[in-house]
PDB file of C-alpha atoms in Angstrom:
ATOM      1  CA  ALA V   1      86.808  21.845   0.557  1.00  0.00           C
ATOM      2  CA  ARG V   2      84.244  21.584  -2.232  1.00  0.00           C
ATOM      3  CA  ILE V   3      85.666  21.895  -5.744  1.00  0.00           C
ATOM      4  CA  GLU V   4      83.688  23.933  -8.281  1.00  0.00           C
ATOM      5  CA  HIS V   5      84.260  24.069 -12.031  1.00  0.00           C
ATOM      6  CA  HIS V   6      83.139  27.123 -14.001  1.00  0.00           C
ATOM      7  CA  LEU V   7      83.154  27.578 -17.772  1.00  0.00           C
ATOM      8  CA  ILE V   8      84.199  31.054 -18.868  1.00  0.00           C
ATOM      9  CA  PRO V   9      83.694  32.069 -22.513  1.00  0.00           C
ATOM     10  CA  VAL V  10      86.915  33.313 -24.140  1.00  0.00           C
ATOM     11  CA  SER V  11      87.693  34.448 -27.678  1.00  0.00           C
ATOM     12  CA  ALA V  12      90.704  32.149 -28.234  1.00  0.00           C
ATOM     13  CA  GLU V  13      92.294  28.974 -26.874  1.00  0.00           C
ATOM     14  CA  VAL V  14      93.783  29.364 -23.388  1.00  0.00           C
ATOM     15  CA  ASP V  15      97.306  27.998 -22.904  1.00  0.00           C
ATOM     16  CA  ASP V  16      98.025  29.183 -19.369  1.00  0.00           C
ATOM     17  CA  VAL V  17      96.283  30.788 -16.405  1.00  0.00           C
ATOM     18  CA  ASP V  18      98.101  32.633 -13.649  1.00  0.00           C
ATOM     19  CA  LEU V  19      96.029  33.148 -10.506  1.00  0.00           C
ATOM     20  CA  ASP V  20      97.212  35.875  -8.148  1.00  0.00           C
ATOM     21  CA  PRO V  21     100.679  36.332  -9.716  1.00  0.00           C
ATOM     22  CA  ASP V  22     101.565  39.132  -7.276  1.00  0.00           C
ATOM     23  CA  ASP V  23     100.664  37.164  -4.108  1.00  0.00           C
ATOM     24  CA  TRP V  24      97.926  39.563  -3.056  1.00  0.00           C
ATOM     25  CA  ILE V  25      95.459  36.925  -1.865  1.00  0.00           C
ATOM     26  CA  LEU V  26      96.745  33.376  -2.203  1.00  0.00           C
ATOM     27  CA  ASP V  27     100.180  33.925  -0.655  1.00  0.00           C
ATOM     28  CA  ARG V  28      99.890  31.166   1.955  1.00  0.00           C
ATOM     29  CA  SER V  29      98.044  28.473   0.085  1.00  0.00           C
ATOM     30  CA  LYS V  30      99.230  28.552  -3.520  1.00  0.00           C
ATOM     31  CA  ALA V  31     100.032  25.185  -5.032  1.00  0.00           C
ATOM     32  CA  GLN V  32     100.468  24.041  -8.601  1.00  0.00           C
ATOM     33  CA  GLY V  33      98.029  21.428  -9.776  1.00  0.00           C
ATOM     34  CA  ALA V  34      96.843  19.692 -12.880  1.00  0.00           C
ATOM     35  CA  PHE V  35      93.922  21.175 -14.788  1.00  0.00           C
ATOM     36  CA  HIS V  36      90.633  19.280 -14.420  1.00  0.00           C
ATOM     37  CA  ASP V  37      87.987  20.154 -16.986  1.00  0.00           C
ATOM     38  CA  GLY V  38      85.051  19.535 -14.664  1.00  0.00           C
ATOM     39  CA  PRO V  39      81.609  18.243 -15.619  1.00  0.00           C
ATOM     40  CA  PRO V  40      80.057  18.739 -19.066  1.00  0.00           C
ATOM     41  CA  LYS V  41      77.981  21.891 -19.556  1.00  0.00           C
ATOM     42  CA  ILE V  42      75.494  23.133 -22.125  1.00  0.00           C
ATOM     43  CA  VAL V  43      76.832  26.090 -24.108  1.00  0.00           C
ATOM     44  CA  ALA V  44      73.971  26.746 -26.566  1.00  0.00           C
ATOM     45  CA  SER V  45      70.490  25.789 -27.679  1.00  0.00           C
ATOM     46  CA  GLU V  46      68.617  26.647 -30.847  1.00  0.00           C
ATOM     47  CA  PRO V  47      66.035  27.956 -30.341  1.00  0.00           C
ATOM     48  CA  PRO V  48      67.348  29.665 -27.188  1.00  0.00           C
ATOM     49  CA  PRO V  49      65.364  29.725 -23.930  1.00  0.00           C
ATOM     50  CA  HIS V  50      62.150  31.797 -23.830  1.00  0.00           C
ATOM     51  CA  THR V  51      61.735  31.846 -27.627  1.00  0.00           C
ATOM     52  CA  MET V  52      58.228  32.076 -29.130  1.00  0.00           C
ATOM     53  CA  LEU V  53      57.676  29.711 -32.078  1.00  0.00           C
ATOM     54  CA  TYR V  54      54.821  29.298 -34.583  1.00  0.00           C
ATOM     55  CA  ALA V  55      52.312  26.490 -33.934  1.00  0.00           C
ATOM     56  CA  GLU V  56      51.657  23.469 -36.150  1.00  0.00           C
ATOM     57  CA  GLN V  57      55.249  22.948 -37.276  1.00  0.00           C
ATOM     58  CA  PRO V  58      57.136  19.842 -36.138  1.00  0.00           C
ATOM     59  CA  PHE V  59      59.457  20.949 -33.357  1.00  0.00           C
ATOM     60  CA  SER V  60      63.240  20.685 -33.474  1.00  0.00           C
ATOM     61  CA  MET V  61      65.854  21.885 -30.979  1.00  0.00           C
ATOM     62  CA  THR V  62      69.634  21.552 -30.992  1.00  0.00           C
ATOM     63  CA  ILE V  63      71.575  21.516 -27.729  1.00  0.00           C
ATOM     64  CA  THR V  64      75.355  21.951 -27.799  1.00  0.00           C
ATOM     65  CA  PHE V  65      77.664  20.765 -25.022  1.00  0.00           C
ATOM     66  CA  HIS V  66      81.192  21.999 -24.354  1.00  0.00           C
ATOM     67  CA  ARG V  67      82.599  18.496 -24.816  1.00  0.00           C
ATOM     68  CA  ASP V  68      81.584  14.979 -25.861  1.00  0.00           C
ATOM     69  CA  VAL V  69      78.752  13.384 -23.843  1.00  0.00           C
ATOM     70  CA  VAL V  70      76.653  10.230 -23.838  1.00  0.00           C
ATOM     71  CA  VAL V  71      72.994  11.118 -24.423  1.00  0.00           C
ATOM     72  CA  GLY V  72      69.967   9.049 -25.437  1.00  0.00           C
ATOM     73  CA  ASP V  73      66.216   9.336 -25.968  1.00  0.00           C
ATOM     74  CA  SER V  74      65.424   8.875 -22.275  1.00  0.00           C
ATOM     75  CA  ASP V  75      67.778  11.701 -21.213  1.00  0.00           C
ATOM     76  CA  ILE V  76      65.733  14.506 -22.822  1.00  0.00           C
ATOM     77  CA  VAL V  77      61.996  15.077 -22.260  1.00  0.00           C
ATOM     78  CA  LEU V  78      59.615  17.528 -23.962  1.00  0.00           C
ATOM     79  CA  ARG V  79      56.735  18.509 -21.644  1.00  0.00           C
ATOM     80  CA  ARG V  80      53.887  21.006 -22.003  1.00  0.00           C
ATOM     81  CA  SER V  81      53.135  23.237 -18.989  1.00  0.00           C
ATOM     82  CA  ASP V  82      50.064  21.087 -18.145  1.00  0.00           C
ATOM     83  CA  GLY V  83      52.324  18.033 -17.731  1.00  0.00           C
ATOM     84  CA  ILE V  84      51.680  16.287 -21.063  1.00  0.00           C
ATOM     85  CA  GLU V  85      54.872  14.697 -22.418  1.00  0.00           C
ATOM     86  CA  TYR V  86      55.523  14.342 -26.151  1.00  0.00           C
ATOM     87  CA  ASP V  87      57.164  11.528 -28.092  1.00  0.00           C
ATOM     88  CA  THR V  88      60.536  12.714 -29.321  1.00  0.00           C
ATOM     89  CA  ASN V  89      63.579  11.485 -31.181  1.00  0.00           C
ATOM     90  CA  VAL V  90      67.093  12.353 -29.998  1.00  0.00           C
ATOM     91  CA  SER V  91      70.181  12.140 -32.182  1.00  0.00           C
ATOM     92  CA  TYR V  92      73.729  13.105 -31.200  1.00  0.00           C
ATOM     93  CA  ASP V  93      76.691  14.264 -33.284  1.00  0.00           C
ATOM     94  CA  SER V  94      79.893  13.567 -31.343  1.00  0.00           C
ATOM     95  CA  SER V  95      81.986  15.656 -33.763  1.00  0.00           C
ATOM     96  CA  THR V  96      80.080  18.864 -32.866  1.00  0.00           C
ATOM     97  CA  PHE V  97      78.921  17.810 -29.348  1.00  0.00           C
ATOM     98  CA  THR V  98      75.352  18.572 -30.460  1.00  0.00           C
ATOM     99  CA  ALA V  99      72.143  16.730 -29.593  1.00  0.00           C
ATOM    100  CA  THR V 100      69.051  17.258 -31.763  1.00  0.00           C
ATOM    101  CA  LEU V 101      65.564  16.744 -30.344  1.00  0.00           C
ATOM    102  CA  THR V 102      62.707  16.414 -32.848  1.00  0.00           C
ATOM    103  CA  THR V 103      58.980  15.652 -32.833  1.00  0.00           C
ATOM    104  CA  ASN V 104      56.946  14.120 -35.638  1.00  0.00           C
ATOM    105  CA  GLU V 105      53.975  16.369 -34.945  1.00  0.00           C
ATOM    106  CA  GLY V 106      53.327  20.057 -34.486  1.00  0.00           C
ATOM    107  CA  LEU V 107      52.940  21.466 -30.986  1.00  0.00           C
ATOM    108  CA  GLN V 108      49.791  23.224 -29.792  1.00  0.00           C
ATOM    109  CA  GLU V 109      49.790  26.773 -28.490  1.00  0.00           C
ATOM    110  CA  GLY V 110      51.192  27.060 -24.955  1.00  0.00           C
ATOM    111  CA  TRP V 111      54.378  26.934 -22.878  1.00  0.00           C
ATOM    112  CA  TYR V 112      56.787  23.999 -23.003  1.00  0.00           C
ATOM    113  CA  GLU V 113      59.934  22.753 -21.323  1.00  0.00           C
ATOM    114  CA  VAL V 114      62.760  20.665 -22.699  1.00  0.00           C
ATOM    115  CA  ILE V 115      64.284  18.877 -19.709  1.00  0.00           C
ATOM    116  CA  LEU V 116      67.782  17.449 -19.980  1.00  0.00           C
ATOM    117  CA  SER V 117      68.537  14.968 -17.220  1.00  0.00           C
ATOM    118  CA  ASP V 118      71.818  14.924 -15.356  1.00  0.00           C
ATOM    119  CA  SER V 119      71.988  11.269 -16.443  1.00  0.00           C
ATOM    120  CA  ILE V 120      73.761  12.773 -19.492  1.00  0.00           C
ATOM    121  CA  GLU V 121      77.419  12.033 -18.827  1.00  0.00           C
ATOM    122  CA  ASP V 122      80.873  12.908 -20.077  1.00  0.00           C
ATOM    123  CA  SER V 123      81.889  10.275 -22.645  1.00  0.00           C
ATOM    124  CA  GLU V 124      85.394   9.849 -21.197  1.00  0.00           C
ATOM    125  CA  ASP V 125      84.969   9.704 -17.434  1.00  0.00           C
ATOM    126  CA  GLY V 126      81.210   9.377 -16.801  1.00  0.00           C
ATOM    127  CA  VAL V 127      80.857  12.661 -14.868  1.00  0.00           C
ATOM    128  CA  ALA V 128      77.228  13.894 -14.813  1.00  0.00           C
ATOM    129  CA  LEU V 129      76.017  17.012 -16.633  1.00  0.00           C
ATOM    130  CA  ASP V 130      76.290  20.282 -14.686  1.00  0.00           C
ATOM    131  CA  GLY V 131      72.937  21.425 -15.957  1.00  0.00           C
ATOM    132  CA  GLU V 132      71.318  24.131 -13.871  1.00  0.00           C
ATOM    133  CA  ILE V 133      70.455  27.383 -15.644  1.00  0.00           C
ATOM    134  CA  ASP V 134      68.947  30.520 -14.146  1.00  0.00           C
ATOM    135  CA  PRO V 135      65.478  30.868 -15.748  1.00  0.00           C
ATOM    136  CA  ASN V 136      65.593  34.647 -15.260  1.00  0.00           C
ATOM    137  CA  ALA V 137      69.080  35.258 -16.631  1.00  0.00           C
ATOM    138  CA  PRO V 138      69.250  36.988 -20.015  1.00  0.00           C
ATOM    139  CA  LEU V 139      72.128  34.697 -21.027  1.00  0.00           C
ATOM    140  CA  ALA V 140      71.288  31.204 -19.835  1.00  0.00           C
ATOM    141  CA  PHE V 141      74.483  29.502 -20.998  1.00  0.00           C
ATOM    142  CA  PRO V 142      76.866  28.052 -20.109  1.00  0.00           C
ATOM    143  CA  SER V 143      74.824  25.889 -17.765  1.00  0.00           C
ATOM    144  CA  GLY V 144      75.833  24.825 -14.309  1.00  0.00           C
ATOM    145  CA  ASP V 145      76.614  25.848 -10.771  1.00  0.00           C
ATOM    146  CA  GLY V 146      80.155  24.459 -10.897  1.00  0.00           C
ATOM    147  CA  VAL V 147      79.292  21.035  -9.478  1.00  0.00           C
ATOM    148  CA  ALA V 148      78.320  17.878 -11.394  1.00  0.00           C
ATOM    149  CA  GLY V 149      74.607  17.046 -11.320  1.00  0.00           C
ATOM    150  CA  GLY V 150      71.462  19.045 -11.914  1.00  0.00           C
ATOM    151  CA  ASP V 151      68.893  18.938 -14.700  1.00  0.00           C
ATOM    152  CA  THR V 152      68.559  21.640 -17.355  1.00  0.00           C
ATOM    153  CA  ILE V 153      65.151  23.136 -18.110  1.00  0.00           C
ATOM    154  CA  ILE V 154      64.805  25.150 -21.326  1.00  0.00           C
ATOM    155  CA  SER V 155      61.412  26.902 -21.604  1.00  0.00           C
ATOM    156  CA  PHE V 156      59.814  28.126 -24.823  1.00  0.00           C
ATOM    157  CA  GLY V 157      56.396  29.088 -26.118  1.00  0.00           C
ATOM    158  CA  ILE V 158      54.249  28.146 -29.090  1.00  0.00           C
ATOM    159  CA  THR V 159      51.898  30.761 -30.516  1.00  0.00           C
ATOM    160  CA  SER V 160      49.272  30.769 -33.251  1.00  0.00           C
ATOM    161  CA  LEU V 161      50.434  34.187 -34.453  1.00  0.00           C
ATOM    162  CA  ARG V 162      51.996  34.074 -37.909  1.00  0.00           C
ATOM    163  CA  ASN V 163      54.934  36.318 -36.953  1.00  0.00           C
ATOM    164  CA  PRO V 164      56.016  35.432 -33.408  1.00  0.00           C
ATOM    165  CA  VAL V 165      57.993  38.090 -31.631  1.00  0.00           C
ATOM    166  CA  GLY V 166      61.063  35.903 -31.018  1.00  0.00           C
ATOM    167  CA  ARG V 167      62.185  36.080 -27.429  1.00  0.00           C
ATOM    168  CA  GLY V 168      59.339  36.716 -25.069  1.00  0.00           C
ATOM    169  CA  ALA V 169      58.881  36.810 -21.340  1.00  0.00           C
ATOM    170  CA  PRO V 170      59.152  33.431 -19.604  1.00  0.00           C
ATOM    171  CA  GLY V 171      55.858  31.619 -19.339  1.00  0.00           C
ATOM    172  CA  PRO V 172      54.250  29.884 -16.402  1.00  0.00           C
TER     173      PRO V 172
END
């Protein structure tokens, strides 16, 4: 059987989980087992997906993972919708599990993608990022389909308008 790992947002630390305590469904196949955290997932980005930003400013994005990962410059790519890739710098703060992607130049008007490769791995056991996000979902995070592997694509737009609307419809 395929094992899937899903990340569920909760308001406080979880000490215990009791699945089917009244034996309604799992009566025949219940077994105690150790908890396995599963692959790393992305829990936030700033700006969030589908945001419209003002042109001519150097671009910066933070991406937060749910646990410590190993990430480098080659693991994150910034690409315009016409395929042009931009030179970027990636830094990582292991105390906050946050990667920061920056450019030295402003971006021209258009639609862009930040692509995080599943070569990003858990720092302890080397498990690949569970990165897929639904481009049409209003809440893109946490990332993943429950199985290690899969790139993350975060789309955003650049506009020449002085007061961008914020979140807009996904671009091409």
